[in-house]
Amino acid sequence: MKFASLAVGAACAFMISAQAQATGLMTCESGDPAKWQSKDKLTKMMQAEGWKVRRIKVDGGCYEVYGTTPDGNRVEAYYHPVTLEKLLVARRGEILFQKK
Amino acid sequence: MGGLARVWHSPYAFMALLSLPAAVMAAALGGGGASAQRLLDPTGEFAARFLILALMVTPLGRLWPGARWVGWLLRRRRMLGVAAFAYAAAHLALYVKDMETLRAIAAEFWVLGIWTGWAALLLFLPLAATSNDAAQAWLKRRWAQLHRLVYPAAILTLVHWIFVHNNLIAALAHFAPLALLEALRIAKTLKRPNANTARRSRGAVTERIS
């Protein structure tokens, strides 16, 4: 059972190392967070477009917004924190919009 | 028996251990520090973890037959399965709370990362309902057949996890040890084709899944 023990050990090592990986759908080259626009401003901008914003967090240097689109889809949307440009919208992992 | 040994052998201690993440999450939710949406991922992850652990018991028994720690795990397999279901049910309840309306839930139902989660939970329902001695005695041989539904349910869980986040890494990292154990189990079964009949004649009743 030496092989089995080794294989199980290797699988555990893979599991632990994989946990350390980033899991976001998007990354942004956004520089110093001190120069970012505020989450408040993004919220107001999106609300003006008809979005419902539930929560904004930082993910991979982007703003990741949990909210509802104007047509009523519950999504995660990624925005560039400096330009506030919309980069990606995904509904439960299904990509609805991606900036070209 | 020393104090530590008593804790080690106590089913209640194990139950408390399985409930610990739920207690932390319930406190966070009750204290207002966490919304339903924030607890969606952790409840789903713990459901999958306990499911994976429960499923690892049988192949571990094949690879290390008669090992005492495998016996220890085997006596706790039902608790792991029931805990997996409880976390999955909490996961669904939080999802419904977060989505707010039936219309919103229906609108995304056919997204691959969503219907697979519903389907997995649907398969877990009869398994959880029959995870007791009475059902086991009543169903006899059919109990083991029914509980093989756990395999399609596990595959649905994996697909749900991968697609709902559009990310392979976390889901595969969790399922890799189980996949490996299952591969080793299959390899061992193929190498010794009469291993199962030998086990059966020794009276391994609950270990009949192959």
mmCIF file of N, CA, C and O in Angstrom, chain B residues 17-56:
data_model
loop_
_atom_site.group_PDB
_atom_site.id
_atom_site.type_symbol
_atom_site.label_atom_id
_atom_site.label_comp_id
_atom_site.label_asym_id
_atom_site.label_seq_id
_atom_site.Cartn_x
_atom_site.Cartn_y
_atom_site.Cartn_z
ATOM 1 N N LEU B 17 -18.275 18.513 16.400
ATOM 2 C CA LEU B 17 -17.249 18.955 15.454
ATOM 3 C C LEU B 17 -17.878 19.307 14.101
ATOM 4 O O LEU B 17 -17.556 20.330 13.496
ATOM 5 N N LEU B 18 -18.813 18.453 13.663
ATOM 6 C CA LEU B 18 -19.473 18.700 12.375
ATOM 7 C C LEU B 18 -20.355 19.954 12.428
ATOM 8 O O LEU B 18 -20.563 20.613 11.412
ATOM 9 N N SER B 19 -20.872 20.262 13.619
ATOM 10 C CA SER B 19 -21.766 21.415 13.758
ATOM 11 C C SER B 19 -21.012 22.726 13.951
ATOM 12 O O SER B 19 -21.611 23.801 13.843
ATOM 13 N N LEU B 20 -19.715 22.617 14.247
ATOM 14 C CA LEU B 20 -18.933 23.807 14.580
ATOM 15 C C LEU B 20 -18.991 24.891 13.489
ATOM 16 O O LEU B 20 -19.295 26.053 13.793
ATOM 17 N N PRO B 21 -18.738 24.528 12.203
ATOM 18 C CA PRO B 21 -18.821 25.577 11.173
ATOM 19 C C PRO B 21 -20.213 26.216 11.110
ATOM 20 O O PRO B 21 -20.329 27.436 10.932
ATOM 21 N N ALA B 22 -21.245 25.401 11.322
ATOM 22 C CA ALA B 22 -22.613 25.922 11.283
ATOM 23 C C ALA B 22 -22.834 26.912 12.415
ATOM 24 O O ALA B 22 -23.478 27.957 12.232
ATOM 25 N N ALA B 23 -22.272 26.596 13.589
ATOM 26 C CA ALA B 23 -22.431 27.480 14.741
ATOM 27 C C ALA B 23 -21.775 28.835 14.459
ATOM 28 O O ALA B 23 -22.353 29.890 14.746
ATOM 29 N N VAL B 24 -20.568 28.781 13.886
ATOM 30 C CA VAL B 24 -19.854 30.025 13.563
ATOM 31 C C VAL B 24 -20.659 30.837 12.548
ATOM 32 O O VAL B 24 -20.846 32.050 12.694
ATOM 33 N N MET B 25 -21.184 30.159 11.526
ATOM 34 C CA MET B 25 -21.945 30.860 10.481
ATOM 35 C C MET B 25 -23.255 31.414 11.026
ATOM 36 O O MET B 25 -23.645 32.531 10.692
ATOM 37 N N ALA B 26 -23.920 30.628 11.881
ATOM 38 C CA ALA B 26 -25.193 31.087 12.458
ATOM 39 C C ALA B 26 -24.955 32.322 13.319
ATOM 40 O O ALA B 26 -25.742 33.274 13.294
ATOM 41 N N ALA B 27 -23.841 32.319 14.057
ATOM 42 C CA ALA B 27 -23.513 33.471 14.895
ATOM 43 C C ALA B 27 -23.270 34.704 14.027
ATOM 44 O O ALA B 27 -23.723 35.805 14.342
ATOM 45 N N ALA B 28 -22.570 34.497 12.906
ATOM 46 C CA ALA B 28 -22.279 35.613 12.003
ATOM 47 C C ALA B 28 -23.567 36.162 11.387
ATOM 48 O O ALA B 28 -23.748 37.370 11.242
ATOM 49 N N LEU B 29 -24.468 35.254 11.055
ATOM 50 C CA LEU B 29 -25.741 35.661 10.435
ATOM 51 C C LEU B 29 -26.627 36.365 11.470
ATOM 52 O O LEU B 29 -27.190 37.423 11.198
ATOM 53 N N GLY B 30 -26.689 35.779 12.680
ATOM 54 C CA GLY B 30 -27.512 36.340 13.749
ATOM 55 C C GLY B 30 -27.001 37.698 14.207
ATOM 56 O O GLY B 30 -27.781 38.601 14.483
ATOM 57 N N GLY B 31 -25.676 37.817 14.264
ATOM 58 C CA GLY B 31 -25.076 39.070 14.704
ATOM 59 C C GLY B 31 -25.150 40.175 13.663
ATOM 60 O O GLY B 31 -24.716 41.295 13.927
ATOM 61 N N GLY B 32 -25.652 39.826 12.495
ATOM 62 C CA GLY B 32 -25.792 40.837 11.443
ATOM 63 C C GLY B 32 -24.501 41.112 10.684
ATOM 64 O O GLY B 32 -24.470 41.927 9.773
ATOM 65 N N GLY B 33 -23.429 40.377 11.039
ATOM 66 C CA GLY B 33 -22.143 40.599 10.390
ATOM 67 C C GLY B 33 -22.076 39.998 8.993
ATOM 68 O O GLY B 33 -21.253 40.398 8.184
ATOM 69 N N ALA B 34 -22.934 39.031 8.706
ATOM 70 C CA ALA B 34 -22.884 38.371 7.405
ATOM 71 C C ALA B 34 -24.285 38.289 6.803
ATOM 72 O O ALA B 34 -25.245 37.971 7.495
ATOM 73 N N SER B 35 -24.367 38.593 5.515
ATOM 74 C CA SER B 35 -25.646 38.455 4.823
ATOM 75 C C SER B 35 -25.788 37.015 4.340
ATOM 76 O O SER B 35 -24.823 36.257 4.345
ATOM 77 N N ALA B 36 -27.004 36.645 3.917
ATOM 78 C CA ALA B 36 -27.234 35.307 3.364
ATOM 79 C C ALA B 36 -26.278 35.067 2.199
ATOM 80 O O ALA B 36 -25.713 33.986 2.058
ATOM 81 N N GLN B 37 -26.084 36.094 1.398
ATOM 82 C CA GLN B 37 -25.237 35.953 0.218
ATOM 83 C C GLN B 37 -23.804 35.564 0.581
ATOM 84 O O GLN B 37 -23.188 34.735 -0.075
ATOM 85 N N ARG B 38 -23.280 36.144 1.672
ATOM 86 C CA ARG B 38 -21.912 35.833 2.075
ATOM 87 C C ARG B 38 -21.763 34.407 2.588
ATOM 88 O O ARG B 38 -20.668 33.852 2.577
ATOM 89 N N LEU B 39 -22.853 33.845 3.104
ATOM 90 C CA LEU B 39 -22.769 32.491 3.663
ATOM 91 C C LEU B 39 -23.091 31.410 2.633
ATOM 92 O O LEU B 39 -22.998 30.220 2.921
ATOM 93 N N LEU B 40 -23.445 31.824 1.433
ATOM 94 C CA LEU B 40 -23.761 30.845 0.384
ATOM 95 C C LEU B 40 -22.570 29.930 0.102
ATOM 96 O O LEU B 40 -22.711 28.711 0.110
ATOM 97 N N ASP B 41 -21.417 30.521 -0.142
ATOM 98 C CA ASP B 41 -20.242 29.712 -0.488
ATOM 99 C C ASP B 41 -19.812 28.798 0.662
ATOM 100 O O ASP B 41 -19.641 27.596 0.442
ATOM 101 N N PRO B 42 -19.643 29.326 1.887
ATOM 102 C CA PRO B 42 -19.197 28.419 2.957
ATOM 103 C C PRO B 42 -20.162 27.265 3.245
ATOM 104 O O PRO B 42 -19.692 26.145 3.469
ATOM 105 N N THR B 43 -21.466 27.497 3.211
ATOM 106 C CA THR B 43 -22.384 26.372 3.475
ATOM 107 C C THR B 43 -22.261 25.321 2.382
ATOM 108 O O THR B 43 -22.211 24.120 2.664
ATOM 109 N N GLY B 44 -22.190 25.754 1.135
ATOM 110 C CA GLY B 44 -22.057 24.813 0.024
ATOM 111 C C GLY B 44 -20.754 24.041 0.110
ATOM 112 O O GLY B 44 -20.715 22.826 -0.113
ATOM 113 N N GLU B 45 -19.681 24.749 0.480
ATOM 114 C CA GLU B 45 -18.375 24.087 0.559
ATOM 115 C C GLU B 45 -18.354 23.025 1.655
ATOM 116 O O GLU B 45 -17.816 21.938 1.458
ATOM 117 N N PHE B 46 -18.936 23.351 2.814
ATOM 118 C CA PHE B 46 -18.942 22.352 3.888
ATOM 119 C C PHE B 46 -19.819 21.158 3.519
ATOM 120 O O PHE B 46 -19.483 20.019 3.848
ATOM 121 N N ALA B 47 -20.927 21.400 2.831
ATOM 122 C CA ALA B 47 -21.759 20.281 2.368
ATOM 123 C C ALA B 47 -20.922 19.360 1.490
ATOM 124 O O ALA B 47 -20.915 18.134 1.669
ATOM 125 N N ALA B 48 -20.178 19.944 0.557
ATOM 126 C CA ALA B 48 -19.363 19.137 -0.358
ATOM 127 C C ALA B 48 -18.251 18.420 0.400
ATOM 128 O O ALA B 48 -17.975 17.242 0.151
ATOM 129 N N ARG B 49 -17.614 19.113 1.357
ATOM 130 C CA ARG B 49 -16.517 18.495 2.107
ATOM 131 C C ARG B 49 -17.002 17.257 2.864
ATOM 132 O O ARG B 49 -16.353 16.211 2.832
ATOM 133 N N PHE B 50 -18.143 17.391 3.555
ATOM 134 C CA PHE B 50 -18.634 16.253 4.338
ATOM 135 C C PHE B 50 -19.087 15.123 3.414
ATOM 136 O O PHE B 50 -18.907 13.949 3.723
ATOM 137 N N LEU B 51 -19.669 15.489 2.275
ATOM 138 C CA LEU B 51 -20.048 14.474 1.288
ATOM 139 C C LEU B 51 -18.814 13.705 0.821
ATOM 140 O O LEU B 51 -18.814 12.469 0.755
ATOM 141 N N ILE B 52 -17.762 14.440 0.497
ATOM 142 C CA ILE B 52 -16.528 13.824 0.009
ATOM 143 C C ILE B 52 -15.940 12.900 1.080
ATOM 144 O O ILE B 52 -15.564 11.761 0.803
ATOM 145 N N LEU B 53 -15.894 13.384 2.327
ATOM 146 C CA LEU B 53 -15.365 12.549 3.416
ATOM 147 C C LEU B 53 -16.185 11.267 3.575
ATOM 148 O O LEU B 53 -15.627 10.183 3.733
ATOM 149 N N ALA B 54 -17.517 11.408 3.508
ATOM 150 C CA ALA B 54 -18.374 10.223 3.648
ATOM 151 C C ALA B 54 -18.086 9.233 2.532
ATOM 152 O O ALA B 54 -18.020 8.022 2.757
ATOM 153 N N LEU B 55 -17.885 9.749 1.322
ATOM 154 C CA LEU B 55 -17.641 8.871 0.179
ATOM 155 C C LEU B 55 -16.251 8.249 0.199
ATOM 156 O O LEU B 55 -16.012 7.235 -0.450
ATOM 157 N N MET B 56 -15.322 8.870 0.918
ATOM 158 C CA MET B 56 -13.953 8.345 0.962
ATOM 159 C C MET B 56 -13.851 7.095 1.837
ATOM 160 O O MET B 56 -12.890 6.334 1.719
#
